[in-house]
PDB file of C-alpha atoms in Angstrom:
ATOM      1  CA  UNK K 289     -67.602  81.240 128.962  1.00 59.00           C
ATOM      2  CA  UNK K 290     -65.462  84.211 127.944  1.00 63.00           C
ATOM      3  CA  UNK K 291     -62.552  83.227 130.244  1.00 64.00           C
ATOM      4  CA  UNK K 292     -62.572  79.726 128.789  1.00 64.00           C
ATOM      5  CA  UNK K 293     -62.199  81.165 125.299  1.00 65.00           C
ATOM      6  CA  UNK K 294     -59.331  83.375 126.360  1.00 64.00           C
ATOM      7  CA  UNK K 295     -57.574  80.437 128.027  1.00 62.00           C
ATOM      8  CA  UNK K 296     -58.067  78.383 124.830  1.00 65.00           C
ATOM      9  CA  UNK K 297     -56.677  81.138 122.716  1.00 58.00           C
ATOM     10  CA  UNK K 298     -53.680  81.632 124.991  1.00 56.00           C
ATOM     11  CA  UNK K 299     -52.890  77.884 124.927  1.00 65.00           C
ATOM     12  CA  UNK K 300     -53.174  77.825 121.077  1.00 55.00           C
ATOM     13  CA  UNK K 301     -50.828  80.834 120.800  1.00 57.00           C
ATOM     14  CA  UNK K 302     -48.255  79.229 123.100  1.00 65.00           C
ATOM     15  CA  UNK K 303     -48.392  75.937 121.146  1.00 58.00           C
ATOM     16  CA  UNK K 304     -48.008  77.768 117.875  1.00 65.00           C
ATOM     17  CA  UNK K 305     -45.037  79.755 119.220  1.00 58.00           C
ATOM     18  CA  UNK K 306     -43.331  76.628 120.538  1.00 60.00           C
ATOM     19  CA  UNK K 307     -43.823  74.662 117.294  1.00 56.00           C
ATOM     20  CA  UNK K 308     -42.473  77.563 115.174  1.00 53.00           C
ATOM     21  CA  UNK K 309     -39.400  77.835 117.351  1.00 54.00           C
ATOM     22  CA  UNK K 310     -38.603  74.196 116.580  1.00 54.00           C
ATOM     23  CA  UNK K 311     -38.816  74.842 112.834  1.00 55.00           C
ATOM     24  CA  UNK K 312     -36.681  77.968 112.757  1.00 57.00           C
ATOM     25  CA  UNK K 313     -32.905  77.662 112.313  1.00 65.00           C
ATOM     26  CA  UNK K 314     -32.640  74.366 110.508  1.00 88.00           C
ATOM     27  CA  UNK K 315     -31.248  75.651 107.223  1.00 95.00           C
ATOM     28  CA  UNK K 316     -28.689  78.049 105.815  1.00 96.00           C
ATOM     29  CA  UNK K 317     -27.442  79.467 102.529  1.00 97.00           C
ATOM     30  CA  UNK K 318     -24.354  79.100 100.312  1.00 97.00           C
ATOM     31  CA  UNK K 319     -23.290  81.963  97.971  1.00 97.00           C
ATOM     32  CA  UNK K 320     -20.217  83.154  96.181  1.00 98.00           C
ATOM     33  CA  UNK K 321     -18.625  83.934  92.835  1.00 98.00           C
ATOM     34  CA  UNK K 322     -16.820  82.053  90.058  1.00 97.00           C
ATOM     35  CA  UNK K 323     -14.173  83.976  88.127  1.00 96.00           C
ATOM     36  CA  UNK K 324     -11.655  83.269  85.377  1.00 95.00           C
ATOM     37  CA  UNK K 325      -8.278  82.979  87.243  1.00 92.00           C
ATOM     38  CA  UNK K 326      -6.164  84.613  84.518  1.00 93.00           C
ATOM     39  CA  UNK K 327      -8.388  87.546  83.667  1.00 95.00           C
ATOM     40  CA  UNK K 328     -10.540  88.013  86.763  1.00 94.00           C
ATOM     41  CA  UNK K 329     -13.642  88.084  84.608  1.00 96.00           C
ATOM     42  CA  UNK K 330     -16.882  86.563  86.021  1.00 97.00           C
ATOM     43  CA  UNK K 331     -17.850  83.161  84.619  1.00 97.00           C
ATOM     44  CA  UNK K 332     -21.560  83.093  83.523  1.00 97.00           C
ATOM     45  CA  UNK K 333     -23.423  79.778  83.633  1.00 97.00           C
ATOM     46  CA  UNK K 334     -21.137  77.723  85.976  1.00 97.00           C
ATOM     47  CA  UNK K 335     -23.062  74.813  87.431  1.00 98.00           C
ATOM     48  CA  UNK K 336     -22.772  74.673  91.192  1.00 98.00           C
ATOM     49  CA  UNK K 337     -23.973  71.410  92.808  1.00 98.00           C
ATOM     50  CA  UNK K 338     -23.982  70.304  96.433  1.00 97.00           C
ATOM     51  CA  UNK K 339     -22.732  66.706  96.136  1.00 96.00           C
ATOM     52  CA  UNK K 340     -25.056  63.946  97.450  1.00 93.00           C
ATOM     53  CA  UNK K 341     -28.142  66.308  97.280  1.00 95.00           C
ATOM     54  CA  UNK K 342     -30.440  67.650  94.653  1.00 95.00           C
ATOM     55  CA  UNK K 343     -29.474  71.206  95.593  1.00 97.00           C
ATOM     56  CA  UNK K 344     -27.480  73.570  93.324  1.00 97.00           C
ATOM     57  CA  UNK K 345     -27.521  76.689  91.236  1.00 97.00           C
ATOM     58  CA  UNK K 346     -25.935  78.507  88.243  1.00 98.00           C
ATOM     59  CA  UNK K 347     -23.843  81.619  88.255  1.00 98.00           C
ATOM     60  CA  UNK K 348     -25.426  84.848  86.915  1.00 97.00           C
ATOM     61  CA  UNK K 349     -23.933  87.608  84.641  1.00 97.00           C
ATOM     62  CA  UNK K 350     -21.613  88.712  87.526  1.00 97.00           C
ATOM     63  CA  UNK K 351     -20.458  85.171  88.243  1.00 97.00           C
ATOM     64  CA  UNK K 352     -22.503  85.043  91.490  1.00 98.00           C
ATOM     65  CA  UNK K 353     -24.597  82.082  92.690  1.00 98.00           C
ATOM     66  CA  UNK K 354     -26.927  81.494  95.642  1.00 98.00           C
ATOM     67  CA  UNK K 355     -28.262  78.234  97.048  1.00 98.00           C
ATOM     68  CA  UNK K 356     -30.939  78.741  99.667  1.00 96.00           C
ATOM     69  CA  UNK K 357     -32.573  76.368 102.088  1.00 96.00           C
ATOM     70  CA  UNK K 358     -29.561  74.146 102.614  1.00 97.00           C
ATOM     71  CA  UNK K 359     -29.953  71.798 105.565  1.00 96.00           C
ATOM     72  CA  UNK K 360     -27.331  72.263 108.294  1.00 96.00           C
ATOM     73  CA  UNK K 361     -24.308  69.924 107.649  1.00 95.00           C
ATOM     74  CA  UNK K 362     -20.990  69.687 105.992  1.00 97.00           C
ATOM     75  CA  UNK K 363     -20.892  69.322 102.219  1.00 98.00           C
ATOM     76  CA  UNK K 364     -18.695  69.175  99.115  1.00 98.00           C
ATOM     77  CA  UNK K 365     -19.473  71.740  96.376  1.00 97.00           C
ATOM     78  CA  UNK K 366     -18.801  70.884  92.726  1.00 98.00           C
ATOM     79  CA  UNK K 367     -18.295  73.634  90.174  1.00 98.00           C
ATOM     80  CA  UNK K 368     -18.415  72.589  86.497  1.00 97.00           C
ATOM     81  CA  UNK K 369     -18.240  74.638  83.312  1.00 96.00           C
ATOM     82  CA  UNK K 370     -17.655  73.604  79.709  1.00 94.00           C
ATOM     83  CA  UNK K 371     -13.977  73.931  78.793  1.00 92.00           C
ATOM     84  CA  UNK K 372     -12.760  74.140  82.342  1.00 93.00           C
ATOM     85  CA  UNK K 373     -11.767  71.455  84.845  1.00 94.00           C
ATOM     86  CA  UNK K 374     -14.219  70.462  87.493  1.00 96.00           C
ATOM     87  CA  UNK K 375     -13.399  72.115  90.838  1.00 96.00           C
ATOM     88  CA  UNK K 376     -14.615  70.504  94.117  1.00 97.00           C
ATOM     89  CA  UNK K 377     -14.514  72.383  97.402  1.00 97.00           C
ATOM     90  CA  UNK K 378     -14.738  70.014 100.371  1.00 97.00           C
ATOM     91  CA  UNK K 379     -15.772  70.605 103.982  1.00 97.00           C
ATOM     92  CA  UNK K 380     -18.214  73.364 103.282  1.00 97.00           C
ATOM     93  CA  UNK K 381     -20.046  73.879 106.574  1.00 97.00           C
ATOM     94  CA  UNK K 382     -23.587  75.221 106.479  1.00 97.00           C
ATOM     95  CA  UNK K 383     -24.706  76.773 109.804  1.00 95.00           C
ATOM     96  CA  UNK K 384     -28.327  77.507 110.716  1.00 94.00           C
ATOM     97  CA  UNK K 385     -29.542  80.965 109.729  1.00 94.00           C
ATOM     98  CA  UNK K 386     -26.158  81.883 108.330  1.00 95.00           C
ATOM     99  CA  UNK K 387     -24.700  82.384 104.847  1.00 95.00           C
ATOM    100  CA  UNK K 388     -21.517  80.506 103.864  1.00 96.00           C
ATOM    101  CA  UNK K 389     -19.338  82.207 101.145  1.00 97.00           C
ATOM    102  CA  UNK K 390     -17.450  79.973  98.718  1.00 97.00           C
ATOM    103  CA  UNK K 391     -15.593  81.666  95.847  1.00 97.00           C
ATOM    104  CA  UNK K 392     -13.684  79.828  93.082  1.00 97.00           C
ATOM    105  CA  UNK K 393     -11.263  80.685  90.308  1.00 93.00           C
TER     106      UNK K 393
END
């Protein structure tokens, strides 16, 4: 009876390990900064949107943003801020378990 429990536990652990390996590595992150080109000052409150998704973020007091849990793919990022023209960065590649840095002026 005890050997049967050990075998069952071992099989369960193997299945859990295999299923977790399939989940890991399917997403990445995008981060960067938005600064005023002429002064070099950080821009606070810039909207950063990954086009064709519902993912995005807003820059903080240092002009930095971070978008987590981005599915692996190639995207276009759109940066918008009142009083400035919209900037689109194309061909942003998100790699599994990696962080992609995109900075704009």
